[in-house]
Amino acid sequence: QKEVEQDPGPLSVPEGAIVSLNCTYSNSAFQYFMWYRQYSRKGPELLMYTYSSGNKEDGRFTAQVDKSSKYISLFIRDSQPSDSATYLCAMKVGEGNKLVFGAGTILRVKS
Amino acid sequence: DVKVTQSSRYLVKRTGEKVFLECVQDMDHENMFWYRQDPGLGLRLIYFSYDVKMKEKGDIPEGYSVSREKKERFSLILESASTNQTSMYLCASRLAGGKTQYFGPGTRLLVL
């Protein structure tokens, strides 16, 4: 079983929809949770960074962590065609160097 | 502006060849990383370097080696390329203790 599970999609939604992307994990020691966005033929870029449980909002994006359920989510409000990309969750234990990534979910927002 | 560059976007090599992938960052970051990205598997860490001449194995170091002689440059070496090393290779850098890893655009390697 993988440490981090993420549905690869693709997830196809109409413009303006609310998008929910999710990851589950098995290692209860993870403390730091990230979402990266990767456009086609580009490297990933950090979108959201959260520590421990709770919500964090940044514009149209909200990251949610539920440590009791070992479940993290990324919500995108008012989705745009420019949001079409692969979204990767990542997490790590403490201040260590090693990130553990999910497989990535392909999102397509249709205009 | 943050910049991580990789020497090639696409590379085609033959089985048994020695392959060098180069990564350069201009941010004076201490930490540098090499990942490979495969469909359904996400990014897996091959090696990382926490400073010049320092390196540590990641999750899948077999068949790879690395070199970090200068702070800005981190090289990944495939000693004898094999077809199962066909993949997308991503380099990243990070300030020591920083939150963010900055990624390069990737090198898509095909081993025939």
Coordinates of N, CA and C in Angstrom, one line a residue:
Chain A
Q1 N 0.9 -1.2 0.0 CA 0.0 0.0 0.0 C 0.9 1.2 0.0
K2 N 0.5 2.2 -0.8 CA 1.3 3.5 -0.9 C 1.0 4.3 0.4
E3 N 2.1 5.0 0.7 CA 1.9 5.9 1.9 C 0.9 7.0 1.6
V4 N 0.8 7.5 0.4 CA -0.1 8.6 0.0 C -0.9 8.1 -1.2
E5 N -2.2 8.1 -1.1 CA -3.1 7.7 -2.2 C -3.8 9.0 -2.7
Q6 N -3.8 9.0 -4.1 CA -4.5 10.1 -4.7 C -5.1 9.6 -6.0
D7 N -6.4 9.9 -6.2 CA -7.1 9.5 -7.5 C -6.5 10.2 -8.6
P8 N -6.0 9.5 -9.7 CA -5.3 10.2 -10.8 C -6.3 10.9 -11.7
G9 N -7.6 10.7 -11.6 CA -8.6 11.3 -12.5 C -8.5 10.7 -13.9
P10 N -8.7 11.5 -15.0 CA -8.9 12.9 -15.0 C -10.3 13.3 -14.4
L11 N -10.3 14.5 -13.8 CA -11.5 15.1 -13.3 C -11.8 16.3 -14.3
S12 N -13.0 16.2 -14.8 CA -13.4 17.2 -15.8 C -14.6 18.0 -15.3
V13 N -14.5 19.3 -15.2 CA -15.6 20.1 -14.7 C -15.8 21.3 -15.6
P14 N -17.0 21.9 -15.5 CA -17.3 23.1 -16.3 C -16.7 24.3 -15.6
E15 N -16.4 25.3 -16.3 CA -15.9 26.6 -15.8 C -16.9 27.1 -14.7
G16 N -16.3 27.6 -13.6 CA -17.2 28.1 -12.5 C -17.5 27.1 -11.4
A17 N -17.2 25.9 -11.7 CA -17.6 24.8 -10.7 C -16.6 24.9 -9.5
I18 N -17.1 24.3 -8.4 CA -16.2 24.1 -7.2 C -15.6 22.7 -7.4
V19 N -14.2 22.7 -7.3 CA -13.5 21.5 -7.4 C -13.0 21.0 -6.1
S20 N -13.1 19.7 -5.9 CA -12.5 19.1 -4.7 C -11.5 18.0 -5.0
L21 N -10.3 18.2 -4.6 CA -9.2 17.3 -4.8 C -8.8 16.7 -3.5
N22 N -8.5 15.4 -3.4 CA -8.3 14.8 -2.1 C -7.1 13.8 -2.2
C23 N -6.5 13.6 -1.0 CA -5.5 12.6 -0.7 C -5.7 12.0 0.6
T24 N -5.4 10.7 0.7 CA -5.4 10.0 2.0 C -4.0 9.5 2.2
Y25 N -3.7 9.3 3.5 CA -2.3 8.9 3.8 C -2.4 7.9 5.0
S26 N -1.3 7.2 5.1 CA -1.3 6.1 6.2 C -0.3 6.5 7.3
N27 N 0.6 7.4 7.1 CA 1.6 7.7 8.2 C 1.1 8.8 9.1
S28 N 0.8 8.4 10.3 CA 0.2 9.4 11.2 C 1.3 10.5 11.7
A29 N 2.6 10.2 11.3 CA 3.6 11.1 11.7 C 3.7 12.4 10.8
F30 N 3.0 12.3 9.6 CA 3.1 13.5 8.8 C 2.5 14.7 9.5
Q31 N 3.2 15.8 9.3 CA 2.8 17.1 10.0 C 2.6 18.2 9.0
Y32 N 3.4 18.2 7.9 CA 3.3 19.3 7.0 C 2.7 18.8 5.7
F33 N 1.8 19.6 5.1 CA 1.0 19.1 4.0 C 1.0 20.2 2.9
M34 N 1.2 19.8 1.7 CA 1.4 20.7 0.6 C 0.5 20.3 -0.6
W35 N 0.2 21.3 -1.4 CA -0.4 21.0 -2.7 C 0.5 21.7 -3.7
Y36 N 0.9 20.9 -4.8 CA 1.6 21.5 -5.9 C 0.7 21.4 -7.1
R37 N 0.9 22.4 -8.0 CA 0.3 22.4 -9.3 C 1.3 22.3 -10.4
Q38 N 1.0 21.4 -11.3 CA 2.0 21.1 -12.4 C 1.3 21.3 -13.8
Y39 N 1.7 22.3 -14.5 CA 1.1 22.5 -15.8 C 1.9 21.6 -16.8
S40 N 1.3 21.3 -17.9 CA 1.9 20.4 -18.9 C 3.3 20.8 -19.3
R41 N 4.2 19.9 -19.3 CA 5.6 20.2 -19.7 C 6.3 21.2 -18.8
K42 N 5.8 21.3 -17.6 CA 6.5 22.2 -16.6 C 6.8 21.4 -15.3
G43 N 7.6 22.0 -14.5 CA 7.8 21.4 -13.1 C 6.7 21.8 -12.2
P44 N 6.5 21.1 -11.1 CA 5.5 21.4 -10.1 C 5.9 22.8 -9.4
E45 N 4.8 23.5 -9.0 CA 5.0 24.7 -8.2 C 4.1 24.7 -7.0
L46 N 4.7 25.2 -5.9 CA 3.9 25.1 -4.7 C 2.7 26.0 -4.7
L47 N 1.6 25.4 -4.3 CA 0.3 26.2 -4.3 C -0.1 26.5 -2.9
M48 N -0.1 25.5 -2.0 CA -0.6 25.7 -0.6 C 0.3 24.9 0.3
Y49 N 0.5 25.4 1.5 CA 1.4 24.8 2.5 C 0.7 24.9 3.8
T50 N 0.4 23.8 4.5 CA -0.3 23.8 5.8 C 0.4 23.0 6.8
Y51 N 0.3 23.3 8.0 CA 0.9 22.6 9.1 C -0.3 22.1 10.0
S52 N -0.3 20.8 10.3 CA -1.2 20.2 11.2 C -2.7 20.3 10.7
S53 N -3.7 20.2 11.5 CA -5.1 20.1 11.1 C -5.6 21.5 10.9
G54 N -6.8 21.6 10.1 CA -7.5 22.8 10.0 C -7.5 23.3 8.5
N55 N -8.0 24.5 8.3 CA -8.2 25.1 7.0 C -7.2 26.2 6.7
K56 N -6.9 26.4 5.5 CA -6.1 27.5 5.1 C -6.6 28.0 3.7
E57 N -6.8 29.3 3.6 CA -7.4 29.9 2.4 C -6.5 30.8 1.8
D58 N -6.5 30.8 0.4 CA -5.6 31.7 -0.3 C -6.4 32.0 -1.6
G59 N -7.1 33.1 -1.7 CA -7.9 33.5 -2.9 C -8.9 32.4 -3.1
R60 N -8.9 31.8 -4.3 CA -9.9 30.8 -4.7 C -9.6 29.4 -4.1
F61 N -8.5 29.3 -3.5 CA -8.0 28.0 -3.0 C -8.1 27.8 -1.5
T62 N -8.6 26.7 -1.1 CA -8.7 26.3 0.3 C -8.1 25.0 0.5
A63 N -7.1 24.9 1.4 CA -6.6 23.6 1.8 C -7.1 23.2 3.1
Q64 N -7.5 21.9 3.2 CA -8.1 21.4 4.5 C -7.3 20.1 4.9
V65 N -7.0 20.0 6.2 CA -6.3 18.9 6.7 C -7.1 18.3 7.8
D66 N -7.4 17.0 7.8 CA -8.1 16.3 8.8 C -7.2 15.1 9.3
K67 N -6.4 15.4 10.3 CA -5.4 14.4 10.7 C -6.0 13.2 11.4
S68 N -7.2 13.4 12.0 CA -7.9 12.2 12.6 C -8.3 11.2 11.6
S69 N -8.6 11.7 10.4 CA -9.1 10.8 9.3 C -7.9 10.5 8.3
K70 N -6.8 11.2 8.5 CA -5.7 11.1 7.6 C -6.1 11.4 6.2
Y71 N -6.6 12.6 6.0 CA -7.3 13.0 4.8 C -7.0 14.5 4.6
I72 N -6.6 14.8 3.3 CA -6.4 16.2 3.0 C -7.1 16.6 1.7
S73 N -7.6 17.8 1.6 CA -8.3 18.3 0.5 C -7.8 19.6 0.0
L74 N -8.0 19.8 -1.3 CA -7.8 21.1 -1.9 C -9.1 21.5 -2.6
F75 N -9.7 22.7 -2.2 CA -10.9 23.1 -2.9 C -10.6 24.3 -3.8
I76 N -11.1 24.3 -5.0 CA -10.9 25.4 -5.9 C -12.3 26.0 -6.2
R77 N -12.5 27.3 -5.8 CA -13.8 27.9 -6.1 C -13.7 28.6 -7.5
D78 N -14.9 28.7 -8.1 CA -15.0 29.5 -9.4 C -13.9 29.0 -10.3
S79 N -13.8 27.8 -10.6 CA -12.7 27.2 -11.4 C -12.6 27.8 -12.8
Q80 N -11.4 28.0 -13.2 CA -11.1 28.6 -14.5 C -10.4 27.6 -15.4
P81 N -10.5 27.8 -16.8 CA -9.7 26.9 -17.7 C -8.2 27.0 -17.3
S82 N -7.7 28.1 -16.8 CA -6.3 28.2 -16.5 C -5.9 27.3 -15.3
D83 N -7.0 26.8 -14.6 CA -6.7 25.9 -13.5 C -6.4 24.4 -14.0
S84 N -6.6 24.2 -15.2 CA -6.4 22.9 -15.8 C -4.9 22.5 -15.7
A85 N -4.6 21.5 -14.9 CA -3.3 21.1 -14.6 C -3.3 19.8 -13.8
T86 N -2.2 19.3 -13.4 CA -2.1 18.1 -12.5 C -1.8 18.7 -11.1
Y87 N -2.6 18.2 -10.2 CA -2.4 18.7 -8.8 C -1.9 17.5 -7.9
L88 N -0.7 17.8 -7.3 CA 0.0 16.8 -6.5 C -0.1 17.2 -5.0
C89 N -0.5 16.2 -4.2 CA -0.4 16.5 -2.8 C 1.0 15.9 -2.4
A90 N 1.5 16.5 -1.3 CA 2.8 16.1 -0.8 C 2.8 16.3 0.7
M91 N 3.5 15.5 1.4 CA 3.6 15.7 2.9 C 4.9 15.2 3.5
K92 N 5.2 15.7 4.7 CA 6.5 15.3 5.3 C 6.3 15.3 6.8
V93 N 7.3 14.5 7.4 CA 7.4 14.4 8.8 C 8.3 15.5 9.3
G94 N 7.9 16.3 10.2 CA 8.7 17.3 10.9 C 9.4 18.2 9.9
E95 N 10.7 18.6 10.3 CA 11.4 19.5 9.4 C 12.3 18.8 8.5
G96 N 12.1 17.5 8.3 CA 12.9 16.7 7.4 C 12.9 17.2 6.0
N97 N 13.8 16.6 5.2 CA 14.0 17.0 3.8 C 13.0 16.2 2.9
K98 N 12.6 15.1 3.3 CA 11.9 14.2 2.4 C 10.4 14.5 2.3
L99 N 10.0 14.7 1.1 CA 8.6 14.9 0.8 C 8.1 13.6 0.2
V100 N 6.9 13.2 0.6 CA 6.2 12.0 0.0 C 5.0 12.6 -0.8
F101 N 5.0 12.2 -2.1 CA 4.1 12.8 -3.1 C 3.0 11.8 -3.4
G102 N 1.8 12.3 -3.6 CA 0.7 11.5 -4.2 C 1.0 11.4 -5.7
A103 N 0.2 10.5 -6.4 CA 0.5 10.3 -7.9 C 0.0 11.5 -8.7
G104 N -0.9 12.4 -8.1 CA -1.3 13.5 -8.9 C -2.7 13.3 -9.5
T105 N -3.5 14.3 -9.5 CA -4.9 14.3 -10.1 C -4.9 15.2 -11.3
I106 N -5.3 14.7 -12.5 CA -5.4 15.6 -13.6 C -6.7 16.3 -13.6
L107 N -6.7 17.6 -13.6 CA -7.9 18.4 -13.6 C -8.1 19.1 -15.0
R108 N -9.3 19.0 -15.5 CA -9.6 19.8 -16.8 C -10.8 20.6 -16.5
V109 N -10.7 21.9 -16.7 CA -11.8 22.8 -16.6 C -12.2 23.3 -17.9
K110 N -13.5 23.0 -18.3 CA -13.9 23.3 -19.7 C -14.6 24.7 -19.7
S111 N -14.3 25.5 -20.7 CA -15.0 26.8 -20.8 C -16.3 26.6 -21.6
Chain B
D1 N 13.8 36.6 -9.6 CA 12.9 35.5 -9.8 C 13.6 34.2 -9.7
V2 N 13.0 33.3 -9.0 CA 13.6 32.0 -8.7 C 13.8 31.2 -10.0
K3 N 15.0 30.6 -10.2 CA 15.2 29.9 -11.4 C 16.0 28.6 -11.2
V4 N 15.4 27.5 -11.7 CA 16.0 26.2 -11.7 C 16.0 25.7 -13.1
T5 N 17.2 25.5 -13.7 CA 17.2 25.0 -15.1 C 17.8 23.7 -15.2
Q6 N 17.4 22.9 -16.2 CA 17.9 21.6 -16.5 C 18.4 21.6 -17.9
S7 N 19.5 20.8 -18.1 CA 20.3 20.9 -19.3 C 19.6 20.6 -20.5
S8 N 18.7 19.6 -20.4 CA 17.9 19.1 -21.6 C 16.5 19.0 -21.3
R9 N 15.6 19.3 -22.3 CA 14.2 19.0 -22.1 C 13.8 17.5 -22.5
Y10 N 14.5 17.1 -23.6 CA 14.3 15.7 -24.1 C 15.6 15.1 -24.4
L11 N 15.7 13.8 -24.1 CA 17.0 13.1 -24.3 C 16.6 11.7 -24.7
V12 N 17.4 11.2 -25.7 CA 17.2 9.8 -26.1 C 18.6 9.1 -26.1
K13 N 18.6 8.0 -25.3 CA 19.9 7.3 -25.1 C 19.7 5.8 -25.4
R14 N 20.8 5.2 -25.5 CA 20.7 3.7 -25.8 C 21.1 3.0 -24.5
T15 N 20.6 1.8 -24.3 CA 20.9 0.9 -23.2 C 22.4 0.8 -23.0
G16 N 22.8 0.9 -21.8 CA 24.2 0.8 -21.5 C 25.0 2.1 -21.5
E17 N 24.5 3.1 -22.1 CA 25.2 4.4 -22.2 C 25.2 5.0 -20.8
K18 N 26.2 5.8 -20.6 CA 26.3 6.7 -19.4 C 25.6 8.0 -19.7
V19 N 24.7 8.4 -18.8 CA 23.9 9.6 -19.0 C 24.1 10.6 -17.9
F20 N 24.3 11.8 -18.3 CA 24.5 12.9 -17.3 C 23.3 13.9 -17.4
L21 N 22.6 14.1 -16.3 CA 21.6 15.1 -16.3 C 22.0 16.3 -15.4
E22 N 22.0 17.5 -15.9 CA 22.5 18.6 -15.1 C 21.4 19.5 -14.7
C23 N 21.6 20.1 -13.5 CA 20.6 21.0 -12.9 C 21.4 22.2 -12.3
V24 N 20.9 23.4 -12.6 CA 21.6 24.6 -12.1 C 20.5 25.5 -11.4
Q25 N 20.8 26.0 -10.2 CA 19.9 26.9 -9.6 C 20.7 28.2 -9.3
D26 N 19.9 29.3 -9.4 CA 20.6 30.6 -9.2 C 20.2 31.3 -7.9
M27 N 19.7 30.6 -6.9 CA 19.1 31.1 -5.7 C 20.0 31.0 -4.5
D28 N 21.2 30.4 -4.7 CA 22.1 30.2 -3.6 C 21.5 29.2 -2.5
H29 N 20.7 28.3 -3.0 CA 20.1 27.3 -2.1 C 21.0 26.2 -1.7
E30 N 20.9 25.8 -0.4 CA 21.8 24.7 0.0 C 21.3 23.4 -0.4
N31 N 20.0 23.2 -0.4 CA 19.5 21.8 -0.7 C 19.1 21.7 -2.1
M32 N 19.4 20.5 -2.7 CA 19.0 20.2 -4.1 C 18.6 18.7 -4.1
F33 N 17.6 18.5 -5.0 CA 16.9 17.2 -5.1 C 16.8 16.7 -6.5
W34 N 16.9 15.4 -6.7 CA 16.5 14.7 -8.0 C 15.4 13.8 -7.7
Y35 N 14.3 13.9 -8.5 CA 13.2 13.0 -8.5 C 13.0 12.4 -9.9
R36 N 12.3 11.3 -9.9 CA 11.7 10.9 -11.2 C 10.2 10.8 -11.0
Q37 N 9.5 11.1 -12.1 CA 8.1 11.1 -12.1 C 7.5 10.2 -13.2
D38 N 6.7 9.2 -12.7 CA 6.1 8.2 -13.6 C 4.6 8.2 -13.4
P39 N 3.9 7.9 -14.5 CA 2.4 7.9 -14.3 C 2.0 6.9 -13.3
G40 N 1.1 7.4 -12.4 CA 0.5 6.5 -11.4 C 1.4 6.4 -10.1
L41 N 2.6 6.9 -10.2 CA 3.6 6.7 -9.1 C 3.9 8.1 -8.5
G42 N 3.6 9.1 -9.1 CA 4.0 10.4 -8.6 C 5.5 10.7 -8.7
L43 N 6.0 11.6 -7.8 CA 7.4 11.9 -7.8 C 8.0 11.0 -6.7
R44 N 9.2 10.4 -7.1 CA 9.9 9.6 -6.1 C 11.3 10.2 -6.0
L45 N 11.8 10.3 -4.8 CA 13.1 10.9 -4.6 C 14.2 9.9 -4.9
I46 N 15.2 10.3 -5.7 CA 16.3 9.5 -6.1 C 17.5 9.8 -5.1
Y47 N 17.9 11.1 -5.1 CA 19.0 11.5 -4.2 C 18.7 13.0 -3.8
F48 N 19.2 13.4 -2.7 CA 19.3 14.8 -2.4 C 20.6 15.2 -1.8
S49 N 20.9 16.4 -1.9 CA 22.2 17.0 -1.4 C 21.8 18.2 -0.5
Y50 N 22.3 18.1 0.7 CA 22.0 19.2 1.6 C 23.0 20.3 1.6
D51 N 24.2 20.1 0.9 CA 25.1 21.1 0.7 C 26.2 20.6 -0.2
V52 N 27.2 21.4 -0.6 CA 28.2 21.1 -1.5 C 28.9 19.8 -1.0
K53 N 29.1 18.9 -1.9 CA 29.8 17.6 -1.6 C 29.0 16.7 -0.7
M54 N 27.9 17.1 -0.2 CA 27.0 16.3 0.7 C 25.9 15.6 -0.1
K55 N 25.6 14.4 0.1 CA 24.5 13.7 -0.6 C 23.9 12.6 0.3
E56 N 22.7 12.4 0.0 CA 22.0 11.3 0.8 C 21.1 10.6 -0.2
K57 N 21.0 9.3 0.0 CA 20.1 8.5 -0.9 C 18.6 8.7 -0.6
G58 N 17.9 8.7 -1.6 CA 16.4 8.8 -1.5 C 15.8 7.5 -1.4
D59 N 14.6 7.4 -2.0 CA 13.9 6.1 -2.0 C 14.3 5.1 -3.1
I60 N 14.8 5.6 -4.2 CA 15.1 4.8 -5.3 C 16.5 5.1 -5.9
P61 N 17.6 5.0 -5.2 CA 18.9 5.4 -5.7 C 19.6 4.3 -6.6
E62 N 19.0 3.1 -6.6 CA 19.7 2.1 -7.4 C 19.8 2.4 -8.9
G63 N 21.1 2.3 -9.4 CA 21.3 2.6 -10.8 C 21.6 4.1 -11.1
Y64 N 21.7 4.9 -10.0 CA 22.0 6.3 -10.1 C 23.1 6.7 -9.2
S65 N 23.8 7.8 -9.6 CA 24.7 8.4 -8.7 C 24.6 9.9 -8.9
V66 N 25.2 10.7 -8.0 CA 25.0 12.2 -8.1 C 26.4 12.8 -7.8
S67 N 26.5 14.1 -8.2 CA 27.7 14.9 -7.9 C 27.3 16.3 -7.6
R68 N 27.8 16.9 -6.6 CA 27.6 18.3 -6.2 C 28.9 18.9 -5.8
E69 N 29.6 19.4 -6.8 CA 30.9 20.0 -6.6 C 30.8 21.5 -6.4
K70 N 29.7 22.1 -6.9 CA 29.5 23.5 -6.6 C 28.1 23.7 -6.1
K71 N 27.9 24.7 -5.4 CA 26.6 24.9 -4.7 C 25.4 25.0 -5.7
E72 N 25.7 25.6 -6.9 CA 24.6 25.9 -7.8 C 24.3 24.7 -8.7
R73 N 25.1 23.7 -8.7 CA 25.0 22.6 -9.7 C 24.8 21.3 -9.1
F74 N 23.9 20.5 -9.5 CA 23.6 19.1 -9.0 C 23.4 18.2 -10.2
S75 N 24.3 17.2 -10.3 CA 24.2 16.4 -11.5 C 23.7 15.0 -11.1
L76 N 22.9 14.4 -12.0 CA 22.4 13.0 -11.8 C 23.1 12.2 -12.9
I77 N 23.6 11.1 -12.5 CA 24.4 10.2 -13.4 C 23.7 8.8 -13.5
L78 N 23.4 8.4 -14.7 CA 23.0 7.0 -14.9 C 24.2 6.3 -15.4
E79 N 24.7 5.4 -14.6 CA 26.0 4.8 -14.9 C 25.9 3.9 -16.1
S80 N 24.8 3.2 -16.3 CA 24.6 2.3 -17.4 C 23.1 2.3 -17.7
A81 N 22.6 3.2 -18.6 CA 21.2 3.4 -18.7 C 20.5 2.1 -19.1
S82 N 19.3 1.9 -18.5 CA 18.4 0.8 -18.8 C 17.1 1.3 -19.2
T83 N 16.3 0.4 -19.9 CA 15.0 0.9 -20.4 C 14.0 1.2 -19.2
N84 N 14.2 0.6 -18.0 CA 13.3 1.0 -16.9 C 13.7 2.3 -16.3
Q85 N 14.7 3.0 -16.8 CA 15.0 4.3 -16.4 C 14.4 5.4 -17.3
T86 N 13.6 4.9 -18.3 CA 12.9 5.9 -19.1 C 11.9 6.6 -18.2
S87 N 11.9 7.9 -18.1 CA 11.1 8.6 -17.2 C 11.2 10.1 -17.4
M88 N 10.5 10.9 -16.6 CA 10.6 12.3 -16.5 C 11.5 12.5 -15.2
Y89 N 12.6 13.3 -15.4 CA 13.5 13.6 -14.2 C 13.3 15.0 -13.9
L90 N 13.0 15.3 -12.6 CA 12.8 16.6 -12.1 C 13.9 17.0 -11.0
C91 N 14.5 18.1 -11.2 CA 15.4 18.7 -10.2 C 14.7 19.7 -9.4
A92 N 15.0 19.9 -8.1 CA 14.4 20.9 -7.3 C 15.5 21.4 -6.4
S93 N 15.3 22.7 -5.9 CA 16.2 23.2 -4.9 C 15.4 23.9 -3.8
R94 N 16.0 24.1 -2.7 CA 15.4 24.7 -1.5 C 16.4 25.3 -0.6
L95 N 16.0 26.4 0.0 CA 16.8 27.1 1.0 C 16.8 26.1 2.2
A96 N 17.9 25.9 2.9 CA 18.0 25.0 4.1 C 16.9 25.5 5.1
G97 N 16.0 24.6 5.5 CA 15.0 24.9 6.4 C 13.8 25.6 5.8
G98 N 13.8 25.9 4.5 CA 12.7 26.6 3.9 C 11.5 25.7 3.6
K99 N 10.4 26.3 3.3 CA 9.2 25.5 3.1 C 9.1 25.0 1.7
T100 N 9.6 25.8 0.7 CA 9.3 25.5 -0.7 C 10.4 24.9 -1.4
Q101 N 10.1 23.8 -2.2 CA 11.1 23.3 -3.2 C 10.7 23.9 -4.5
Y102 N 11.7 24.4 -5.2 CA 11.5 25.0 -6.5 C 12.0 24.0 -7.5
F103 N 11.1 23.8 -8.5 CA 11.4 22.7 -9.5 C 11.8 23.3 -10.8
G104 N 12.7 22.5 -11.5 CA 13.0 22.8 -12.9 C 11.9 22.3 -13.8
P105 N 12.0 22.5 -15.1 CA 11.0 22.1 -16.0 C 11.0 20.6 -16.3
G106 N 12.1 19.9 -15.9 CA 12.1 18.5 -16.2 C 12.9 18.1 -17.4
T107 N 13.4 16.9 -17.4 CA 14.1 16.2 -18.6 C 13.3 14.9 -18.8
R108 N 12.8 14.8 -20.0 CA 12.1 13.6 -20.4 C 13.2 12.7 -21.1
L109 N 13.5 11.6 -20.4 CA 14.5 10.7 -20.9 C 13.9 9.4 -21.4
L110 N 14.3 9.1 -22.7 CA 13.9 7.8 -23.3 C 15.1 6.9 -23.5
V111 N 15.1 5.7 -22.9 CA 16.2 4.8 -23.1 C 15.8 3.7 -24.0
L112 N 16.4 3.5 -25.1 CA 16.0 2.5 -26.1 C 16.9 1.3 -26.0

